PDB file of C-alpha atoms in Angstrom:
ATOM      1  CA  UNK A  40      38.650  -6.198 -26.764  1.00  0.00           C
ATOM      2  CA  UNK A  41      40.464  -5.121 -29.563  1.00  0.00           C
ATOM      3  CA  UNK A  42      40.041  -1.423 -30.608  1.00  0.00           C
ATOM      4  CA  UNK A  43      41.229   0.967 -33.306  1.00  0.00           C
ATOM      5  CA  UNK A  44      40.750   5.213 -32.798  1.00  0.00           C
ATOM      6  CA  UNK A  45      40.822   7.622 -35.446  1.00  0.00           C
ATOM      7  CA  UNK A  46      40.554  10.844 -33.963  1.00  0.00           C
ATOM      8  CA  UNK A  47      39.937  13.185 -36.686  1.00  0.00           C
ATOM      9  CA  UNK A  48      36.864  12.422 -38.977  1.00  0.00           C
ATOM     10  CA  UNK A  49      38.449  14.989 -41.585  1.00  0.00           C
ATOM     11  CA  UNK A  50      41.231  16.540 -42.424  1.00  0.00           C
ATOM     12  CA  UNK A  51      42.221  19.663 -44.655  1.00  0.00           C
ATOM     13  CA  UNK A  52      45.866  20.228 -46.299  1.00  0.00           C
ATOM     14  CA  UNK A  53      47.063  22.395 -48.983  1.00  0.00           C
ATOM     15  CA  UNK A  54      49.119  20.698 -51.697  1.00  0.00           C
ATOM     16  CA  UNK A  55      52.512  20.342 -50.885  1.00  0.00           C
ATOM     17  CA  UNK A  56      52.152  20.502 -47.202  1.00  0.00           C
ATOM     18  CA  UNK A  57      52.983  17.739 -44.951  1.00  0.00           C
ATOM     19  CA  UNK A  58      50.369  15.103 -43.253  1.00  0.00           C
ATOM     20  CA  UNK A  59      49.816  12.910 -40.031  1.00  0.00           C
ATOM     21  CA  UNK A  60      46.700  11.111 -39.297  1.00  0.00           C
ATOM     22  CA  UNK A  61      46.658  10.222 -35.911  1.00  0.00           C
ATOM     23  CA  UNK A  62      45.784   6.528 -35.355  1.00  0.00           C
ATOM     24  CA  UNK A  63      45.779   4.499 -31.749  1.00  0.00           C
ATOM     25  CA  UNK A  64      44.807   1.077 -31.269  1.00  0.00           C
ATOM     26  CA  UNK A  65      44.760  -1.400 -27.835  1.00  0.00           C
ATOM     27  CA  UNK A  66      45.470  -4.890 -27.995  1.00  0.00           C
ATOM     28  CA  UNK A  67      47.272  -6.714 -25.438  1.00  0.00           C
ATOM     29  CA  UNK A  68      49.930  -8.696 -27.445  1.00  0.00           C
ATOM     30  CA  UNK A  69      51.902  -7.300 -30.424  1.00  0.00           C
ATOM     31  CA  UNK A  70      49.602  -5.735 -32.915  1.00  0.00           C
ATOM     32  CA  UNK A  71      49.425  -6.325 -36.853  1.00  0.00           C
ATOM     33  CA  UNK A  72      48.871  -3.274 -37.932  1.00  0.00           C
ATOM     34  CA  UNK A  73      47.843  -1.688 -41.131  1.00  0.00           C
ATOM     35  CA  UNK A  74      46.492   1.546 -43.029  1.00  0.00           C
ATOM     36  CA  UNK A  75      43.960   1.310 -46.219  1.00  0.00           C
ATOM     37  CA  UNK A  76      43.171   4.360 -48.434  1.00  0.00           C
ATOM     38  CA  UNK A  77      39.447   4.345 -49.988  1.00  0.00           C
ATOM     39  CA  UNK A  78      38.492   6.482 -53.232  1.00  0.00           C
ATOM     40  CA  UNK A  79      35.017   7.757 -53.676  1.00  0.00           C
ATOM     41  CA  UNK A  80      33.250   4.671 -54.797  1.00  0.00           C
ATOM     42  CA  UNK A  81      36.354   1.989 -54.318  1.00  0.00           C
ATOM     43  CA  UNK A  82      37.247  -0.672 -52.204  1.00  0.00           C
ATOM     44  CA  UNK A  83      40.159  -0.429 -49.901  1.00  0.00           C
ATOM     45  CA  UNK A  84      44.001  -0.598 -50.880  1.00  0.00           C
ATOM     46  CA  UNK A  85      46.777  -1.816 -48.797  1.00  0.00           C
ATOM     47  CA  UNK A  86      49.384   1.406 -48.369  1.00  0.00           C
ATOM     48  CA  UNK A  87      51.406  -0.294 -45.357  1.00  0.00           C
ATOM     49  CA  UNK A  88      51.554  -2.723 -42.936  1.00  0.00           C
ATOM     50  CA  UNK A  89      53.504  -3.464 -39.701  1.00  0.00           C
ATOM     51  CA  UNK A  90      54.016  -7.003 -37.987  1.00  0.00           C
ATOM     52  CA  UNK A  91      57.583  -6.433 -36.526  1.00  0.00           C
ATOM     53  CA  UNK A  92      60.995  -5.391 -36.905  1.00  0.00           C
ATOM     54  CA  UNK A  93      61.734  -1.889 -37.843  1.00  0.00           C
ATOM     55  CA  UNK A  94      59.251   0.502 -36.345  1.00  0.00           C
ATOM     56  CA  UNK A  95      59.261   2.596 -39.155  1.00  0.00           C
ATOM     57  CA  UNK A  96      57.953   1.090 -42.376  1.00  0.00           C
ATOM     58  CA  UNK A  97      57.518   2.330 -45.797  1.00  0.00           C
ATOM     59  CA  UNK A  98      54.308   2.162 -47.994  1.00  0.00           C
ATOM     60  CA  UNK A  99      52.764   2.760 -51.458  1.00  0.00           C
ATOM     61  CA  UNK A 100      52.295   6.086 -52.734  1.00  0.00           C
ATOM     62  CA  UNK A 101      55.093   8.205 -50.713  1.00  0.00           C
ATOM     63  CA  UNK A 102      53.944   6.922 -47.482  1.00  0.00           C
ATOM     64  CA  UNK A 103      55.173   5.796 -44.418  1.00  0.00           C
ATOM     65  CA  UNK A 104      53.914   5.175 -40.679  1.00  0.00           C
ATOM     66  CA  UNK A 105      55.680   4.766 -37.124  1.00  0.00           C
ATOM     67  CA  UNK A 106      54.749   1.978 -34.763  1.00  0.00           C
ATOM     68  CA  UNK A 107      55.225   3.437 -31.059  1.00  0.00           C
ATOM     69  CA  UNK A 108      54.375   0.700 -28.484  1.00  0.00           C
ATOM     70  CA  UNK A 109      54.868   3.000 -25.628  1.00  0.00           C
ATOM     71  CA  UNK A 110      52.141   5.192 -27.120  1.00  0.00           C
ATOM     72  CA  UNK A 111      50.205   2.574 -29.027  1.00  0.00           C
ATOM     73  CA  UNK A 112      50.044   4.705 -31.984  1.00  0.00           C
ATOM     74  CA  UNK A 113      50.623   3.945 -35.546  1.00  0.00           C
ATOM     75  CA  UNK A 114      50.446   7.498 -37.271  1.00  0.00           C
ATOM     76  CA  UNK A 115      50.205   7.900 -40.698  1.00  0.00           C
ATOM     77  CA  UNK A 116      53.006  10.485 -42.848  1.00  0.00           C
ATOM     78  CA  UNK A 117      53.608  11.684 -45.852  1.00  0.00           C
ATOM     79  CA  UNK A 118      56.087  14.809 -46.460  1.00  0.00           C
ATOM     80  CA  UNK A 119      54.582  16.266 -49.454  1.00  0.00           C
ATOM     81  CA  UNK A 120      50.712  15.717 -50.384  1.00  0.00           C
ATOM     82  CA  UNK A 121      49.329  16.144 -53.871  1.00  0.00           C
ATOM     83  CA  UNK A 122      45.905  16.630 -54.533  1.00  0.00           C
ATOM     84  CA  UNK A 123      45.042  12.703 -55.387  1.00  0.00           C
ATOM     85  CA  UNK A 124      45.793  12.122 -51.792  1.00  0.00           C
ATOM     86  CA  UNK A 125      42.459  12.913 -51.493  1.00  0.00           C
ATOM     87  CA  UNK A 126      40.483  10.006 -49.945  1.00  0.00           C
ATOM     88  CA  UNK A 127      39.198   8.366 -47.043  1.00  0.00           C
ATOM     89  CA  UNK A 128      42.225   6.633 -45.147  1.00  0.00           C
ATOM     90  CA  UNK A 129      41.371   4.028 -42.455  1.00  0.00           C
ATOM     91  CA  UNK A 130      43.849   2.511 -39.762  1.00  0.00           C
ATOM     92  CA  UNK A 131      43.332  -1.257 -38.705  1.00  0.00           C
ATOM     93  CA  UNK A 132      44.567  -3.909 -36.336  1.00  0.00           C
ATOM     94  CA  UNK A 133      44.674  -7.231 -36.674  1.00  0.00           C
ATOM     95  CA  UNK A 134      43.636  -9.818 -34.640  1.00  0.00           C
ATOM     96  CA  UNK A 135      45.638 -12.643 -33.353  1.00  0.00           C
ATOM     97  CA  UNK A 136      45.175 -15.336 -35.668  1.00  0.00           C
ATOM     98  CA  UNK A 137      44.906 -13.078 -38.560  1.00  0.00           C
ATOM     99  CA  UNK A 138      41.544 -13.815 -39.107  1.00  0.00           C
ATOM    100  CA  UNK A 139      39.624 -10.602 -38.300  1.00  0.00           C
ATOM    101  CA  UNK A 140      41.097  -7.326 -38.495  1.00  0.00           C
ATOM    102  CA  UNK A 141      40.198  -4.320 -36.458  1.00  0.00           C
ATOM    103  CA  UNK A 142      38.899  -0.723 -38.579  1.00  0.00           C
ATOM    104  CA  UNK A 143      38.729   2.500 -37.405  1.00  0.00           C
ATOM    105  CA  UNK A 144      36.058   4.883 -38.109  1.00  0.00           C
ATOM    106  CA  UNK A 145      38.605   6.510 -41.350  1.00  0.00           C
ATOM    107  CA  UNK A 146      40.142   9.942 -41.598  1.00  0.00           C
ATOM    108  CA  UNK A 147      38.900  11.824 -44.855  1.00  0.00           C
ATOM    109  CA  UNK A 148      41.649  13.848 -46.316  1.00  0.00           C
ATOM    110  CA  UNK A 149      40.880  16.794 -48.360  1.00  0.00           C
ATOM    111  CA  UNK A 150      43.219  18.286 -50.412  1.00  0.00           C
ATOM    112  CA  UNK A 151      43.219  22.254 -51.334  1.00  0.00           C
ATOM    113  CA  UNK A 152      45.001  24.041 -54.138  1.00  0.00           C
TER     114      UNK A 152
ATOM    115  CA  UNK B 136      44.198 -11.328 -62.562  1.00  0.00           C
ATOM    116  CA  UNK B 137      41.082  -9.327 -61.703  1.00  0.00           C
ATOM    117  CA  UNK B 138      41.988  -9.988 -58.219  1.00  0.00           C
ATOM    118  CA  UNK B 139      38.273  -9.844 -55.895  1.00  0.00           C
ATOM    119  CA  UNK B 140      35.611  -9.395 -58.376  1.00  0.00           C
ATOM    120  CA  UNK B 141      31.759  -8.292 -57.013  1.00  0.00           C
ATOM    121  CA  UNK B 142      28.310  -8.643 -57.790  1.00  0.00           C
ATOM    122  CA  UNK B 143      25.888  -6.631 -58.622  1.00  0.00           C
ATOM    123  CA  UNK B 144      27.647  -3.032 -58.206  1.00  0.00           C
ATOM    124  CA  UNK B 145      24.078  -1.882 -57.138  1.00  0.00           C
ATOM    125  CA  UNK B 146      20.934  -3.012 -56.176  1.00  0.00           C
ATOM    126  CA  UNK B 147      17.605  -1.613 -54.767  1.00  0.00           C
ATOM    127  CA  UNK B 148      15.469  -4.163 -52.674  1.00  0.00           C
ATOM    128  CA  UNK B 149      12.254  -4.039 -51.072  1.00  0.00           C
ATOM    129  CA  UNK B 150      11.751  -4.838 -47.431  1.00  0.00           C
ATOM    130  CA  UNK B 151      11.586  -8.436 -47.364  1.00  0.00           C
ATOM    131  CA  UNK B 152      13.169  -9.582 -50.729  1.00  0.00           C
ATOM    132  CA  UNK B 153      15.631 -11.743 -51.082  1.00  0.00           C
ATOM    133  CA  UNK B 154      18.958 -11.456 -52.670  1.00  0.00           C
ATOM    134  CA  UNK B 155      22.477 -13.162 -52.824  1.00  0.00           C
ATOM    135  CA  UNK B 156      25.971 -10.878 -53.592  1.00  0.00           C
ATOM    136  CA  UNK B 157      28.423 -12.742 -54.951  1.00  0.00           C
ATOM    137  CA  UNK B 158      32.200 -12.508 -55.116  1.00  0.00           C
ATOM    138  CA  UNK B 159      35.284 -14.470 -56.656  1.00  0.00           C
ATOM    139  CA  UNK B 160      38.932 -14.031 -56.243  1.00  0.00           C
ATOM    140  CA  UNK B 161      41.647 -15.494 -58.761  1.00  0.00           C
ATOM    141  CA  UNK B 162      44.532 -14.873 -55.869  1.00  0.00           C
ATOM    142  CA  UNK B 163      44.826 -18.551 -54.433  1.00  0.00           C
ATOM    143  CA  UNK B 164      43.560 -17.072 -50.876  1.00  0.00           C
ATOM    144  CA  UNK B 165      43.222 -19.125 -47.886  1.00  0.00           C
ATOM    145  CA  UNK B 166      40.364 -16.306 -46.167  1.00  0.00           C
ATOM    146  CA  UNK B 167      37.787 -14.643 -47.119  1.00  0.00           C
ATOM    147  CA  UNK B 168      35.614 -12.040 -45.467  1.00  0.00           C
ATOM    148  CA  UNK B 169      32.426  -9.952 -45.966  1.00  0.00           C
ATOM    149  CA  UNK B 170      31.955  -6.145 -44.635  1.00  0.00           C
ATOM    150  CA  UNK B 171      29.638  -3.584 -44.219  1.00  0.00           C
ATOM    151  CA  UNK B 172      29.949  -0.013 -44.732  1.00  0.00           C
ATOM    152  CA  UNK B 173      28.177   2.436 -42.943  1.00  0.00           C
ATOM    153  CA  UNK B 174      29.154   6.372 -43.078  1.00  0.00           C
ATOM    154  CA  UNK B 175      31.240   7.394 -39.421  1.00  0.00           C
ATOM    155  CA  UNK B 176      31.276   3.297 -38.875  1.00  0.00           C
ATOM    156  CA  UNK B 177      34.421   2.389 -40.400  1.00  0.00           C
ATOM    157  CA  UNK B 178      33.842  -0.901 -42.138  1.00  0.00           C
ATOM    158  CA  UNK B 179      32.131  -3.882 -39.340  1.00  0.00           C
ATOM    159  CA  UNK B 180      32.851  -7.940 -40.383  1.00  0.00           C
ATOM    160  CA  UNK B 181      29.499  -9.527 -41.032  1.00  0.00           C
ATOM    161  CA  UNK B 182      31.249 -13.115 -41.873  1.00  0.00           C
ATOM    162  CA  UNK B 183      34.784 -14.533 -42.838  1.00  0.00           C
ATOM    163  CA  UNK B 184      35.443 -17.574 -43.701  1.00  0.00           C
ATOM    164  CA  UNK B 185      39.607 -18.383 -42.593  1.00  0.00           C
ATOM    165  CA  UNK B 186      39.620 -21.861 -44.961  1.00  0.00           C
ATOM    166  CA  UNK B 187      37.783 -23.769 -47.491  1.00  0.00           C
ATOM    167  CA  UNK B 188      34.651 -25.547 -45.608  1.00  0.00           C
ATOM    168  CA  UNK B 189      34.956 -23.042 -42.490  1.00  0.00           C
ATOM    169  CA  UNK B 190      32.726 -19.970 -42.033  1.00  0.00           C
ATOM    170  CA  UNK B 191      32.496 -18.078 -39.004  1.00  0.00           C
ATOM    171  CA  UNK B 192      30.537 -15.254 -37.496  1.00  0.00           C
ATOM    172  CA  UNK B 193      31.558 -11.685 -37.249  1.00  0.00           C
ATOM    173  CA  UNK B 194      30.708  -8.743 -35.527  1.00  0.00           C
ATOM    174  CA  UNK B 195      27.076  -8.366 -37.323  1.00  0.00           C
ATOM    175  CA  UNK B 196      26.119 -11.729 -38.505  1.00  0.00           C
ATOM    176  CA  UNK B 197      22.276 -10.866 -38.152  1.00  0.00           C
ATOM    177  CA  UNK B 198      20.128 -10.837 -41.065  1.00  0.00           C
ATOM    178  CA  UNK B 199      22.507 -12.508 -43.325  1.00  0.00           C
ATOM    179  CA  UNK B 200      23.963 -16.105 -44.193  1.00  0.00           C
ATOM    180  CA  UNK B 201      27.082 -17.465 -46.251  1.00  0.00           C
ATOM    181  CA  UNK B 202      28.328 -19.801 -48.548  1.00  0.00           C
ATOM    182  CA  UNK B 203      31.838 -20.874 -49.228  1.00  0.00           C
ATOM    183  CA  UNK B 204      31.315 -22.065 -52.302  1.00  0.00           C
ATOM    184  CA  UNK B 205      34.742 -23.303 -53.276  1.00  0.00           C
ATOM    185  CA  UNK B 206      38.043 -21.859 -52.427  1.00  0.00           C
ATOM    186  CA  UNK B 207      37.310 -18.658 -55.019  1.00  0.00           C
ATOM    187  CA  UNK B 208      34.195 -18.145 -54.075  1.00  0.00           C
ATOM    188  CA  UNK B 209      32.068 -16.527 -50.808  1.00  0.00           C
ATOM    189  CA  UNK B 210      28.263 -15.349 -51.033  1.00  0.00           C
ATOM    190  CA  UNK B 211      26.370 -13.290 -49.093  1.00  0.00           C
ATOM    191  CA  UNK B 212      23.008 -14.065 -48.547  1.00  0.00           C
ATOM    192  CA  UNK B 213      19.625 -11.303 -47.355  1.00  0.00           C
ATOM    193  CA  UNK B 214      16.963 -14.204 -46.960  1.00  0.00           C
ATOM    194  CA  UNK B 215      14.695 -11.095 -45.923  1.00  0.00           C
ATOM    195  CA  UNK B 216      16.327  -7.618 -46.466  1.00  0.00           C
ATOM    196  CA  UNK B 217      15.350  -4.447 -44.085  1.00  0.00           C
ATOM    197  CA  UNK B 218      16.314  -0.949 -43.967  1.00  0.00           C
ATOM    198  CA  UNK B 219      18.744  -1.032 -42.045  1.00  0.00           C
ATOM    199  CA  UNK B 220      20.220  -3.731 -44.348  1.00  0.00           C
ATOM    200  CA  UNK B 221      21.369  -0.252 -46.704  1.00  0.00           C
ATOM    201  CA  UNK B 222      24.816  -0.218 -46.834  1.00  0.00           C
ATOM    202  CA  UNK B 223      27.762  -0.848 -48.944  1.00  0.00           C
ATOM    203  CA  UNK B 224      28.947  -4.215 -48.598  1.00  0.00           C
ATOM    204  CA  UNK B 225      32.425  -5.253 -49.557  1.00  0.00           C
ATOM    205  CA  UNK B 226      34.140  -8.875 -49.972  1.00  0.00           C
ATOM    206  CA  UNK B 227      37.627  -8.863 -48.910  1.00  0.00           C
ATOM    207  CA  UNK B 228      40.326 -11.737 -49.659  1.00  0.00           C
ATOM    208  CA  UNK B 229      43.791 -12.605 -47.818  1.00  0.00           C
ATOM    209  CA  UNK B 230      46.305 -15.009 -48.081  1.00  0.00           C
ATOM    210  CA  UNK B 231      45.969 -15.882 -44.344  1.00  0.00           C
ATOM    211  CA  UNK B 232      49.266 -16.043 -43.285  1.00  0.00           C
ATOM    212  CA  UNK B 233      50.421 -12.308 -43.804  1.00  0.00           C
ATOM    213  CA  UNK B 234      47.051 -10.881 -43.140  1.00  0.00           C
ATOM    214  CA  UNK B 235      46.575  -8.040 -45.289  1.00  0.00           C
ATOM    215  CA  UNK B 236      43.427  -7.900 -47.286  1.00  0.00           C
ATOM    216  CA  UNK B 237      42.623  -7.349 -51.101  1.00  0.00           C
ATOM    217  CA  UNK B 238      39.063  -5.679 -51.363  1.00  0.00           C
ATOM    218  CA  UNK B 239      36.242  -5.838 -54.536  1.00  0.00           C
ATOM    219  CA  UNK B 240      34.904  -2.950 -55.786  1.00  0.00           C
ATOM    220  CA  UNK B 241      31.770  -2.688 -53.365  1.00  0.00           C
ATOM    221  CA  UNK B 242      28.015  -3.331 -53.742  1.00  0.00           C
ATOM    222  CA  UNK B 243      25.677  -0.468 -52.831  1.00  0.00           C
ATOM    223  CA  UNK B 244      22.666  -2.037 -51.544  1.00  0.00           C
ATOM    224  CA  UNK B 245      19.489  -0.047 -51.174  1.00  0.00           C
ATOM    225  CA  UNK B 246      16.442  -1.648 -49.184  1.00  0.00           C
ATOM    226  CA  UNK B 247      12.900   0.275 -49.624  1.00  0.00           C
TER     227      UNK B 247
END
């Protein structure tokens, strides 16, 4: 079955610094993958999504994330965070089909001064 | 375009009420999906619904029911809400060929 692993629960950067959030998955065929960011008390936004082609794709907001196959990963970047980065940020998979898609538990970024 | 609309944003139940959450989306979208949100869980599919007329079961159907209205519209439906029924529950829309999903606001559903 189709899993997605988020293995930090929170995270802590200072403004300016750079970011990775750490995001593997396992599905047997070629993944859809995405990442959503969550503010307190919102729904979910699209930053980025991978289906194929370039392994490195580009998002909303200053983001982007690299599809490795060889390492099933899909981690999350950004070179320089500012303090409305702040949020919950959850990796997903999507299922063949694209009917159901895949969370992962969701990284909470905080962001110090 | 309000894109996925929700409602109630809040509600507080008592064991054994019933209630219905409703959401709309003005998108055109093939699929639509309800979620539940519980802290450390990540967000778990209760029901989706891939087409007008279809509805299928997720990973937690228990406890609730659905109703594709029309193509706009999906309810939710607690025909007898518990405890562990507490959770924010967000609808979720997609065009159902490039499989990203628009989300509503959330409802925050308390059951007493």
């Amino acid at each position: 079955a189709q899993s997605v692993t988020q293995p930090d629960i929170h995270i802590t950067v200072s403004e300016g610094a750079s970011l990775e959030l750490r995001c593997n998955y396992s599905y047997g065929a070629t993944p859809y993958l995405f990442w959503y960011v969550q503010s307190p008390g919102q729904g979910l936004q699209l930053l980025l999504k991978y289906f194929s082609g370039d392994t490195l794709v580009q998002g909303i907001k200053g983001f982007e994330a690299e599809f490795k196959r060889s390492q099933s990963s899909f981690n999350l970047r950004k070179p320089s965070v500012h303090w409305s980065d702040a949020a919950e940020y959850f990796c997903a998979v999507g299922e063949g089909g694209g009917f159901k898609t895949i969370f992962g538990a969701g990284t909470r970024l905080f962001v110090k001064a | 375009n309000a894109g996925v609309t929700q409602t109630p944003k809040f509600q507080v139940l008592k064991t054994g009420q019933s209630m219905t959450l409703q959401c709309a989306q003005d998108m055109n979208h093939n699929s639509m999906y309800w979620y539940r949100q519980d802290p450390g869980m990540g967000l778990r599919l209760i029901y989706y619904s891939a087409s007008e007329g279809t509805t299928d079961k997720g990973e937690v159907p228990n406890g609730y029911n659905v109703s594709r209205l029309n193509k706009r519209e999906f309810s939710l439906r607690l025909e007898s809400a518990a405890p562990s029924q507490t959770s924010v529950y967000f609808c979720a829309s997609s065009p159902g060929i490039f499989y990203e999903q628009y989300f509503g606001p959330g409802t925050r559903l308390t059951v007493t």
